[in-house]
């Protein structure tokens, strides 16, 4: 039995990837979790930087009347972000990067007394704290789910505020990690080309579910779920519904936003009869909820490197729910879809092209794709992926395994 610390900036009860790590490793190890939010899971010790504040997730499909203050918030955030970069530079040169998080220092000192065998950080920005906690025997794994220095490269605001900070973190810590994981081969290759490290690909696969594929009946129901980030251009899937025939309807199961982009999506949906926004469900309920649909849709233009090489949770959740998949020509996703013949791949990322592809489908052709998704689901689940990771971990404590 190992003593393992899992670190996450977000809420591990709502973030699928950290949650799966906690669930898996807590079966046979002593697992502690250090995150911004408290974690209540059997047998898990939780350390949280702040208390979780619940929010009202009710969706109102009407125009939001609040005053938009983004023009005030963004300059303030930018100024604070630039100050943080210069503070990081100062900490970097005096050799004490823990100064970056003065409000977290006391808790980190307490956690460091636990003498961990393994620390898994799900965020690059937590690596300074991970190395403060590290004991001599401790091995550190970075789960670099994305290529962090280019995460929102399409947004000038992010490039000024975050990018320099992330580049310096990569320069300081990547070579000190004992193992690096990431979600796709394209992102792994980018890390290798830029920094000389060799991440292991660990796809974001869901639990296995016993679901029987169903033939479409009546309307053909499309589903998309996730976070409505401006970079993901959710509006393209809404525009797509202007070109499909009357057989199709689209549900968007989105986490509510608080910015002008969310208002834009709500307004676009309100003017269309074949699209609606539905409330999100708990992470563990996603697959049981979406299994009633026919096709999972995700059109995401490659506006930044991470979206280009995206291999997201939702793709595998579509497959595990035994849905046909409809995607644009994203290289990593289309490799999965082609391998299992479980979906449709449009020639480009335009709404009209995808709509025309959907219009050519029949109930029978969609059912065949759902049957192929059933075959794929038996392979693409986290049981098999964690077995592969455990094989890698067996040699982690050998000196020659250090990245």
Tab-separated table of C-alpha atoms in Angstrom:
chain	number	residue	atom	x	y	z
A	1	UNK	CA	0.000	0.000	0.000
A	2	UNK	CA	1.305	3.431	-1.006
A	3	UNK	CA	0.539	6.813	0.519
A	4	UNK	CA	-0.600	8.998	-2.385
A	5	UNK	CA	-1.417	12.703	-2.599
A	6	UNK	CA	-3.637	13.817	-5.490
A	7	UNK	CA	-3.626	17.562	-6.188
A	8	UNK	CA	-6.184	19.512	-8.205
A	9	UNK	CA	-7.008	23.213	-8.499
A	10	UNK	CA	-10.636	22.515	-9.332
A	11	UNK	CA	-13.322	20.441	-7.685
A	12	UNK	CA	-12.393	16.740	-7.999
A	13	UNK	CA	-16.001	15.741	-7.360
A	14	UNK	CA	-16.959	17.473	-10.633
A	15	UNK	CA	-13.772	17.120	-12.690
A	16	UNK	CA	-13.824	13.641	-14.319
A	17	UNK	CA	-10.094	12.999	-14.654
A	18	UNK	CA	-8.966	13.743	-11.064
A	19	UNK	CA	-12.087	11.995	-9.806
A	20	UNK	CA	-11.202	8.787	-11.628
A	21	UNK	CA	-7.671	8.880	-10.240
A	22	UNK	CA	-9.030	9.235	-6.718
A	23	UNK	CA	-11.554	6.444	-7.214
A	24	UNK	CA	-8.963	4.091	-8.640
A	25	UNK	CA	-6.032	4.630	-6.300
A	26	UNK	CA	-8.145	4.755	-3.133
A	27	UNK	CA	-9.105	1.104	-3.645
A	28	UNK	CA	-5.715	-0.222	-2.546
A	29	UNK	CA	-3.805	2.796	-1.246
A	30	UNK	CA	-4.018	5.549	1.340
A	31	UNK	CA	-5.166	8.533	-0.694
A	32	UNK	CA	-5.139	12.185	0.365
A	33	UNK	CA	-6.537	14.973	-1.817
A	34	UNK	CA	-5.325	18.577	-1.821
A	35	UNK	CA	-7.602	20.897	-3.789
A	36	UNK	CA	-9.498	24.150	-3.667
A	37	UNK	CA	-12.650	22.276	-2.690
A	38	UNK	CA	-13.328	19.666	0.004
A	39	UNK	CA	-13.701	16.092	-1.199
A	40	UNK	CA	-16.115	13.735	0.538
A	41	UNK	CA	-15.329	10.216	-0.663
A	42	UNK	CA	-15.049	6.963	1.323
A	43	UNK	CA	-11.551	6.356	2.714
A	44	UNK	CA	-10.137	9.619	1.317
A	45	UNK	CA	-8.495	12.322	3.437
A	46	UNK	CA	-9.315	15.789	2.114
A	47	UNK	CA	-7.332	19.023	2.473
A	48	UNK	CA	-9.051	22.041	0.902
A	49	UNK	CA	-7.826	25.602	0.400
A	50	UNK	CA	-11.310	27.061	0.554
A	51	UNK	CA	-14.838	25.964	1.296
A	52	UNK	CA	-17.052	24.943	-1.553
A	53	UNK	CA	-19.853	27.399	-2.270
A	54	UNK	CA	-22.838	25.852	-4.027
A	55	UNK	CA	-24.349	27.730	-6.926
A	56	UNK	CA	-27.771	27.701	-8.484
A	57	UNK	CA	-27.465	25.782	-11.761
A	58	UNK	CA	-30.966	26.461	-13.003
A	59	UNK	CA	-31.065	27.377	-16.666
A	60	UNK	CA	-33.226	30.268	-17.785
A	61	UNK	CA	-33.734	30.311	-21.524
A	62	UNK	CA	-34.243	34.040	-21.749
A	63	UNK	CA	-32.053	37.083	-22.117
A	64	UNK	CA	-30.055	37.893	-19.006
A	65	UNK	CA	-30.735	41.451	-17.881
A	66	UNK	CA	-27.687	41.913	-15.675
A	67	UNK	CA	-25.173	44.648	-16.361
A	68	UNK	CA	-22.133	43.371	-18.221
A	69	UNK	CA	-19.015	44.409	-16.291
A	70	UNK	CA	-16.461	42.385	-18.281
A	71	UNK	CA	-14.929	45.636	-19.554
A	72	UNK	CA	-14.008	46.400	-15.923
A	73	UNK	CA	-13.044	42.899	-14.791
A	74	UNK	CA	-10.699	42.067	-17.669
A	75	UNK	CA	-8.290	45.017	-17.232
A	76	UNK	CA	-8.125	44.334	-13.480
A	77	UNK	CA	-7.454	40.635	-14.050
A	78	UNK	CA	-4.838	41.471	-16.665
A	79	UNK	CA	-3.012	43.823	-14.291
A	80	UNK	CA	-3.076	41.229	-11.517
A	81	UNK	CA	-1.914	38.526	-13.921
A	82	UNK	CA	1.056	40.598	-15.071
A	83	UNK	CA	1.951	41.355	-11.444
A	84	UNK	CA	1.862	37.608	-10.738
A	85	UNK	CA	4.275	36.953	-13.600
A	86	UNK	CA	6.781	39.456	-12.199
A	87	UNK	CA	6.317	38.010	-8.709
A	88	UNK	CA	7.031	34.578	-10.183
A	89	UNK	CA	10.207	35.890	-11.811
A	90	UNK	CA	11.336	37.258	-8.445
A	91	UNK	CA	10.548	33.940	-6.699
A	92	UNK	CA	12.292	32.038	-9.478
A	93	UNK	CA	15.564	33.917	-9.039
A	94	UNK	CA	15.587	33.714	-5.250
A	95	UNK	CA	14.869	29.982	-5.496
A	96	UNK	CA	11.658	29.987	-3.450
A	97	UNK	CA	8.699	29.425	-5.715
A	98	UNK	CA	6.469	28.535	-2.760
A	99	UNK	CA	6.181	32.309	-2.204
A	100	UNK	CA	3.756	32.269	-5.134
A	101	UNK	CA	1.079	30.885	-2.855
A	102	UNK	CA	1.485	32.611	0.530
A	103	UNK	CA	-2.147	31.940	1.462
A	104	UNK	CA	-1.563	28.186	1.035
A	105	UNK	CA	1.767	27.907	2.853
A	106	UNK	CA	0.462	26.798	6.250
A	107	UNK	CA	-1.666	24.002	4.820
A	108	UNK	CA	1.165	22.859	2.553
A	109	UNK	CA	3.512	22.595	5.550
A	110	UNK	CA	0.935	20.481	7.359
A	111	UNK	CA	0.431	18.188	4.360
A	112	UNK	CA	4.201	17.839	3.833
A	113	UNK	CA	4.478	15.976	7.156
A	114	UNK	CA	2.664	12.978	5.675
A	115	UNK	CA	5.735	11.629	3.858
A	116	UNK	CA	4.065	10.554	0.607
A	117	UNK	CA	5.268	7.849	-1.740
A	118	UNK	CA	3.597	9.445	-4.744
A	119	UNK	CA	2.186	12.871	-5.606
A	120	UNK	CA	-0.060	13.247	-8.663
A	121	UNK	CA	-0.689	16.857	-9.711
A	122	UNK	CA	-3.495	17.477	-12.177
A	123	UNK	CA	-2.368	21.068	-12.710
A	124	UNK	CA	0.954	22.468	-13.851
A	125	UNK	CA	0.432	25.480	-11.571
A	126	UNK	CA	0.462	23.243	-8.481
A	127	UNK	CA	3.914	21.799	-9.176
A	128	UNK	CA	5.698	24.398	-6.982
A	129	UNK	CA	3.597	23.169	-4.057
A	130	UNK	CA	4.128	19.521	-5.000
A	131	UNK	CA	7.883	19.955	-4.801
A	132	UNK	CA	7.531	21.752	-1.464
A	133	UNK	CA	5.630	18.714	-0.128
A	134	UNK	CA	7.931	16.140	-1.724
A	135	UNK	CA	10.000	13.931	0.585
A	136	UNK	CA	13.191	12.195	-0.495
A	137	UNK	CA	11.363	8.991	-1.478
A	138	UNK	CA	8.448	10.767	-3.156
A	139	UNK	CA	7.827	10.394	-6.863
A	140	UNK	CA	5.889	13.104	-8.693
A	141	UNK	CA	3.553	12.632	-11.653
A	142	UNK	CA	2.223	15.587	-13.624
A	143	UNK	CA	-1.051	14.879	-15.360
A	144	UNK	CA	-0.649	17.480	-18.099
A	145	UNK	CA	-4.102	17.095	-19.558
A	146	UNK	CA	-3.348	19.870	-22.030
A	147	UNK	CA	-0.345	21.595	-23.521
A	148	UNK	CA	-0.498	24.341	-20.930
A	149	UNK	CA	1.642	27.070	-22.589
A	150	UNK	CA	-0.769	27.191	-25.555
A	151	UNK	CA	-3.987	26.407	-23.729
A	152	UNK	CA	-5.974	29.467	-24.874
A	153	UNK	CA	-3.503	30.749	-27.436
A	154	UNK	CA	-6.400	32.129	-29.504
A	155	UNK	CA	-7.182	34.711	-26.771
A	156	UNK	CA	-4.844	37.733	-26.560
A	157	UNK	CA	-5.907	38.382	-22.977
A	158	UNK	CA	-4.786	34.891	-21.912
A	159	UNK	CA	-1.496	35.220	-23.803
A	160	UNK	CA	-0.600	38.326	-21.814
A	161	UNK	CA	-1.891	37.168	-18.448
A	162	UNK	CA	-1.068	33.449	-18.255
A	163	UNK	CA	1.331	32.296	-20.970
A	164	UNK	CA	4.644	33.691	-19.549
A	165	UNK	CA	3.864	32.173	-16.150
A	166	UNK	CA	3.159	28.734	-17.656
A	167	UNK	CA	6.278	28.809	-19.821
A	168	UNK	CA	8.432	29.424	-16.772
A	169	UNK	CA	6.732	26.622	-14.876
A	170	UNK	CA	7.485	24.246	-17.756
A	171	UNK	CA	11.103	25.361	-17.865
A	172	UNK	CA	11.515	24.915	-14.116
A	173	UNK	CA	9.630	21.682	-13.418
A	174	UNK	CA	8.948	19.400	-16.376
A	175	UNK	CA	12.339	17.690	-16.236
A	176	UNK	CA	12.038	17.207	-12.482
A	177	UNK	CA	8.853	15.141	-12.759
A	178	UNK	CA	9.207	11.362	-12.580
A	179	UNK	CA	6.391	10.860	-15.075
A	180	UNK	CA	4.178	13.071	-17.236
A	181	UNK	CA	0.801	12.010	-18.559
A	182	UNK	CA	-1.338	13.670	-21.198
A	183	UNK	CA	-4.517	12.913	-23.117
A	184	UNK	CA	-3.410	12.486	-26.732
A	185	UNK	CA	-0.419	11.676	-28.915
A	186	UNK	CA	-0.439	15.117	-30.566
A	187	UNK	CA	-0.073	16.880	-27.218
A	188	UNK	CA	2.555	14.376	-26.049
A	189	UNK	CA	4.589	15.007	-29.206
A	190	UNK	CA	4.361	18.772	-28.661
A	191	UNK	CA	5.775	18.456	-25.142
A	192	UNK	CA	8.585	16.284	-26.478
A	193	UNK	CA	9.452	18.623	-29.342
A	194	UNK	CA	9.410	21.759	-27.195
A	195	UNK	CA	10.815	20.519	-23.874
A	196	UNK	CA	12.479	17.165	-24.566
A	197	UNK	CA	10.235	15.209	-22.169
A	198	UNK	CA	8.296	12.104	-23.185
A	199	UNK	CA	4.765	12.057	-21.726
A	200	UNK	CA	2.748	8.860	-21.622
A	201	UNK	CA	-0.665	9.003	-23.299
A	202	UNK	CA	-3.436	8.329	-20.809
A	203	UNK	CA	-6.812	8.917	-22.434
A	204	UNK	CA	-9.756	10.305	-20.428
A	205	UNK	CA	-11.928	7.196	-20.462
A	206	UNK	CA	-15.129	6.757	-18.429
A	207	UNK	CA	-16.374	3.852	-16.345
A	208	UNK	CA	-17.837	0.902	-18.204
A	209	UNK	CA	-21.648	0.788	-18.531
A	210	UNK	CA	-23.861	-2.069	-19.690
A	211	UNK	CA	-26.043	-0.322	-22.265
A	212	UNK	CA	-27.845	-1.842	-25.247
A	213	UNK	CA	-27.821	0.321	-28.415
A	214	UNK	CA	-31.285	1.426	-29.542
A	215	UNK	CA	-32.633	2.046	-33.039
A	216	UNK	CA	-33.663	5.711	-33.527
A	217	UNK	CA	-37.414	6.162	-33.269
A	218	UNK	CA	-39.265	9.194	-34.553
A	219	UNK	CA	-36.999	12.228	-34.311
A	220	UNK	CA	-33.225	11.793	-34.309
A	221	UNK	CA	-31.983	13.300	-31.067
A	222	UNK	CA	-28.564	14.986	-30.965
A	223	UNK	CA	-26.699	15.844	-27.748
A	224	UNK	CA	-23.688	17.947	-26.830
A	225	UNK	CA	-22.544	18.446	-23.242
A	226	UNK	CA	-19.734	20.275	-21.508
A	227	UNK	CA	-18.365	23.682	-20.649
A	228	UNK	CA	-19.409	26.575	-22.963
A	229	UNK	CA	-15.964	28.015	-23.603
A	230	UNK	CA	-15.800	30.726	-26.266
A	231	UNK	CA	-12.830	28.943	-27.858
A	232	UNK	CA	-14.946	25.835	-28.459
A	233	UNK	CA	-17.426	27.811	-30.582
A	234	UNK	CA	-20.575	26.072	-29.377
A	235	UNK	CA	-22.544	28.382	-31.665
A	236	UNK	CA	-21.442	26.332	-34.684
A	237	UNK	CA	-23.589	23.415	-33.512
A	238	UNK	CA	-26.517	25.790	-33.068
A	239	UNK	CA	-26.061	27.191	-36.592
A	240	UNK	CA	-25.848	23.599	-37.860
A	241	UNK	CA	-29.490	23.143	-36.877
A	242	UNK	CA	-30.521	25.766	-39.454
A	243	UNK	CA	-29.559	23.317	-42.221
A	244	UNK	CA	-30.741	19.923	-40.934
A	245	UNK	CA	-34.109	18.497	-41.933
A	246	UNK	CA	-37.069	18.280	-39.586
A	247	UNK	CA	-36.056	14.852	-38.262
A	248	UNK	CA	-33.329	16.327	-36.042
A	249	UNK	CA	-33.318	18.075	-32.680
A	250	UNK	CA	-30.342	19.183	-30.556
A	251	UNK	CA	-30.014	19.394	-26.781
A	252	UNK	CA	-27.112	21.350	-25.285
A	253	UNK	CA	-26.394	20.179	-21.737
A	254	UNK	CA	-24.092	23.003	-20.671
A	255	UNK	CA	-22.673	24.260	-17.400
A	256	UNK	CA	-24.129	27.768	-17.066
A	257	UNK	CA	-21.759	30.642	-17.771
A	258	UNK	CA	-21.724	34.153	-16.344
A	259	UNK	CA	-20.326	36.118	-19.276
A	260	UNK	CA	-21.478	37.650	-22.538
A	261	UNK	CA	-20.720	34.424	-24.436
A	262	UNK	CA	-23.255	32.532	-22.346
A	263	UNK	CA	-25.816	35.236	-23.072
A	264	UNK	CA	-25.031	34.906	-26.782
A	265	UNK	CA	-25.684	31.146	-26.707
A	266	UNK	CA	-28.934	31.550	-24.777
A	267	UNK	CA	-30.142	34.137	-27.288
A	268	UNK	CA	-29.226	31.956	-30.280
A	269	UNK	CA	-31.104	29.005	-28.816
A	270	UNK	CA	-34.172	31.098	-27.998
A	271	UNK	CA	-34.703	31.877	-31.706
A	272	UNK	CA	-34.689	28.219	-32.830
A	273	UNK	CA	-37.341	25.574	-32.294
A	274	UNK	CA	-35.054	22.561	-32.813
A	275	UNK	CA	-32.430	23.486	-30.190
A	276	UNK	CA	-32.705	23.801	-26.436
A	277	UNK	CA	-30.387	24.195	-23.435
A	278	UNK	CA	-31.014	21.638	-20.708
A	279	UNK	CA	-29.680	21.600	-17.121
A	280	UNK	CA	-26.399	19.773	-16.468
A	281	UNK	CA	-26.343	16.602	-14.389
A	282	UNK	CA	-23.790	15.218	-11.962
A	283	UNK	CA	-20.662	13.786	-13.542
A	284	UNK	CA	-21.593	10.181	-12.703
A	285	UNK	CA	-25.034	10.670	-14.274
A	286	UNK	CA	-23.860	11.899	-17.677
A	287	UNK	CA	-23.775	8.529	-19.453
A	288	UNK	CA	-27.069	7.229	-17.964
A	289	UNK	CA	-28.668	10.540	-19.019
A	290	UNK	CA	-27.393	10.784	-22.590
A	291	UNK	CA	-27.980	7.120	-23.496
A	292	UNK	CA	-31.500	8.039	-24.664
A	293	UNK	CA	-30.033	10.154	-27.504
A	294	UNK	CA	-28.910	8.952	-30.922
A	295	UNK	CA	-25.873	11.046	-31.878
A	296	UNK	CA	-23.281	12.894	-29.794
A	297	UNK	CA	-22.026	16.008	-31.613
A	298	UNK	CA	-18.803	17.959	-31.181
A	299	UNK	CA	-17.625	20.399	-33.856
A	300	UNK	CA	-14.524	22.169	-32.563
A	301	UNK	CA	-12.315	24.150	-34.981
A	302	UNK	CA	-8.562	23.977	-34.214
A	303	UNK	CA	-8.271	27.574	-32.992
A	304	UNK	CA	-5.536	26.519	-30.576
A	305	UNK	CA	-3.230	23.535	-30.248
A	306	UNK	CA	-5.177	21.833	-27.473
A	307	UNK	CA	-8.416	21.934	-29.436
A	308	UNK	CA	-6.604	20.694	-32.529
A	309	UNK	CA	-5.373	17.608	-30.674
A	310	UNK	CA	-8.411	17.351	-28.407
A	311	UNK	CA	-9.432	13.902	-27.209
A	312	UNK	CA	-12.100	14.941	-24.710
A	313	UNK	CA	-14.118	13.158	-22.048
A	314	UNK	CA	-17.308	13.762	-24.015
A	315	UNK	CA	-16.142	11.726	-27.016
A	316	UNK	CA	-15.693	8.623	-24.880
A	317	UNK	CA	-18.869	9.348	-22.915
A	318	UNK	CA	-20.788	9.424	-26.215
A	319	UNK	CA	-19.286	6.068	-27.119
A	320	UNK	CA	-19.883	4.543	-23.676
A	321	UNK	CA	-23.538	5.658	-23.910
A	322	UNK	CA	-23.665	3.753	-27.228
A	323	UNK	CA	-24.318	6.829	-29.323
A	324	UNK	CA	-23.144	7.460	-32.845
A	325	UNK	CA	-20.548	10.260	-32.919
A	326	UNK	CA	-20.553	13.297	-35.230
A	327	UNK	CA	-17.321	15.308	-35.304
A	328	UNK	CA	-15.274	17.604	-37.504
A	329	UNK	CA	-11.899	16.492	-38.920
A	330	UNK	CA	-10.053	16.792	-35.596
A	331	UNK	CA	-7.059	14.426	-36.012
A	332	UNK	CA	-7.089	12.663	-32.635
A	333	UNK	CA	-10.861	12.205	-32.468
A	334	UNK	CA	-11.219	11.043	-36.043
A	335	UNK	CA	-8.546	8.395	-35.452
A	336	UNK	CA	-10.773	6.854	-32.762
A	337	UNK	CA	-13.933	7.178	-34.863
A	338	UNK	CA	-12.286	5.636	-37.927
A	339	UNK	CA	-10.774	2.777	-35.944
A	340	UNK	CA	-14.150	1.652	-34.629
A	341	UNK	CA	-16.383	2.953	-37.473
A	342	UNK	CA	-18.627	4.461	-34.806
A	343	UNK	CA	-19.405	7.895	-36.196
A	344	UNK	CA	-19.535	10.587	-38.848
A	345	UNK	CA	-16.612	12.861	-39.754
A	346	UNK	CA	-17.380	15.990	-41.759
A	347	UNK	CA	-14.924	17.320	-44.327
A	348	UNK	CA	-14.552	20.637	-42.512
A	349	UNK	CA	-15.809	22.445	-39.412
A	350	UNK	CA	-18.605	24.408	-41.052
A	351	UNK	CA	-22.158	23.950	-39.710
A	352	UNK	CA	-23.602	23.408	-43.179
A	353	UNK	CA	-21.168	20.615	-44.067
A	354	UNK	CA	-22.025	18.687	-40.924
A	355	UNK	CA	-25.742	19.276	-41.453
A	356	UNK	CA	-25.560	17.880	-44.989
A	357	UNK	CA	-23.753	14.798	-43.661
A	358	UNK	CA	-26.428	14.281	-41.018
A	359	UNK	CA	-29.225	14.707	-43.562
A	360	UNK	CA	-27.852	11.795	-45.586
A	361	UNK	CA	-28.206	9.399	-42.662
A	362	UNK	CA	-31.017	6.921	-42.157
A	363	UNK	CA	-32.245	5.277	-38.975
A	364	UNK	CA	-30.505	2.112	-40.097
A	365	UNK	CA	-27.138	3.793	-40.789
A	366	UNK	CA	-27.225	5.525	-37.406
A	367	UNK	CA	-28.104	2.271	-35.643
A	368	UNK	CA	-25.116	0.570	-37.297
A	369	UNK	CA	-22.831	3.296	-35.921
A	370	UNK	CA	-24.367	2.814	-32.466
A	371	UNK	CA	-23.693	-0.925	-32.691
A	372	UNK	CA	-20.058	-0.177	-33.527
A	373	UNK	CA	-19.934	2.195	-30.547
A	374	UNK	CA	-20.989	-0.777	-28.436
A	375	UNK	CA	-17.880	-2.651	-29.593
A	376	UNK	CA	-15.695	0.392	-28.942
A	377	UNK	CA	-17.158	0.888	-25.462
A	378	UNK	CA	-15.872	-2.503	-24.366
A	379	UNK	CA	-12.324	-1.352	-25.058
A	380	UNK	CA	-12.501	2.373	-24.304
A	381	UNK	CA	-13.139	2.354	-20.555
A	382	UNK	CA	-11.015	3.381	-17.606
A	383	UNK	CA	-10.679	-0.159	-16.276
A	384	UNK	CA	-8.346	-1.059	-19.110
A	385	UNK	CA	-6.559	2.308	-19.141
A	386	UNK	CA	-5.733	2.167	-15.420
A	387	UNK	CA	-4.417	-1.381	-15.816
A	388	UNK	CA	-1.943	0.002	-18.354
A	389	UNK	CA	-1.008	2.859	-15.993
A	390	UNK	CA	-0.406	0.439	-13.119
A	391	UNK	CA	2.096	-1.416	-15.310
A	392	UNK	CA	4.009	1.844	-15.804
A	393	UNK	CA	3.929	2.617	-12.083
A	394	UNK	CA	5.590	-0.684	-11.157
A	395	UNK	CA	8.922	0.650	-12.400
A	396	UNK	CA	8.431	4.234	-11.260
A	397	UNK	CA	10.740	3.936	-8.260
A	398	UNK	CA	13.655	2.717	-10.373
A	399	UNK	CA	16.243	5.505	-10.941
A	400	UNK	CA	16.258	5.051	-14.717
A	401	UNK	CA	12.527	5.817	-14.922
A	402	UNK	CA	12.981	9.488	-14.105
A	403	UNK	CA	11.907	11.607	-17.071
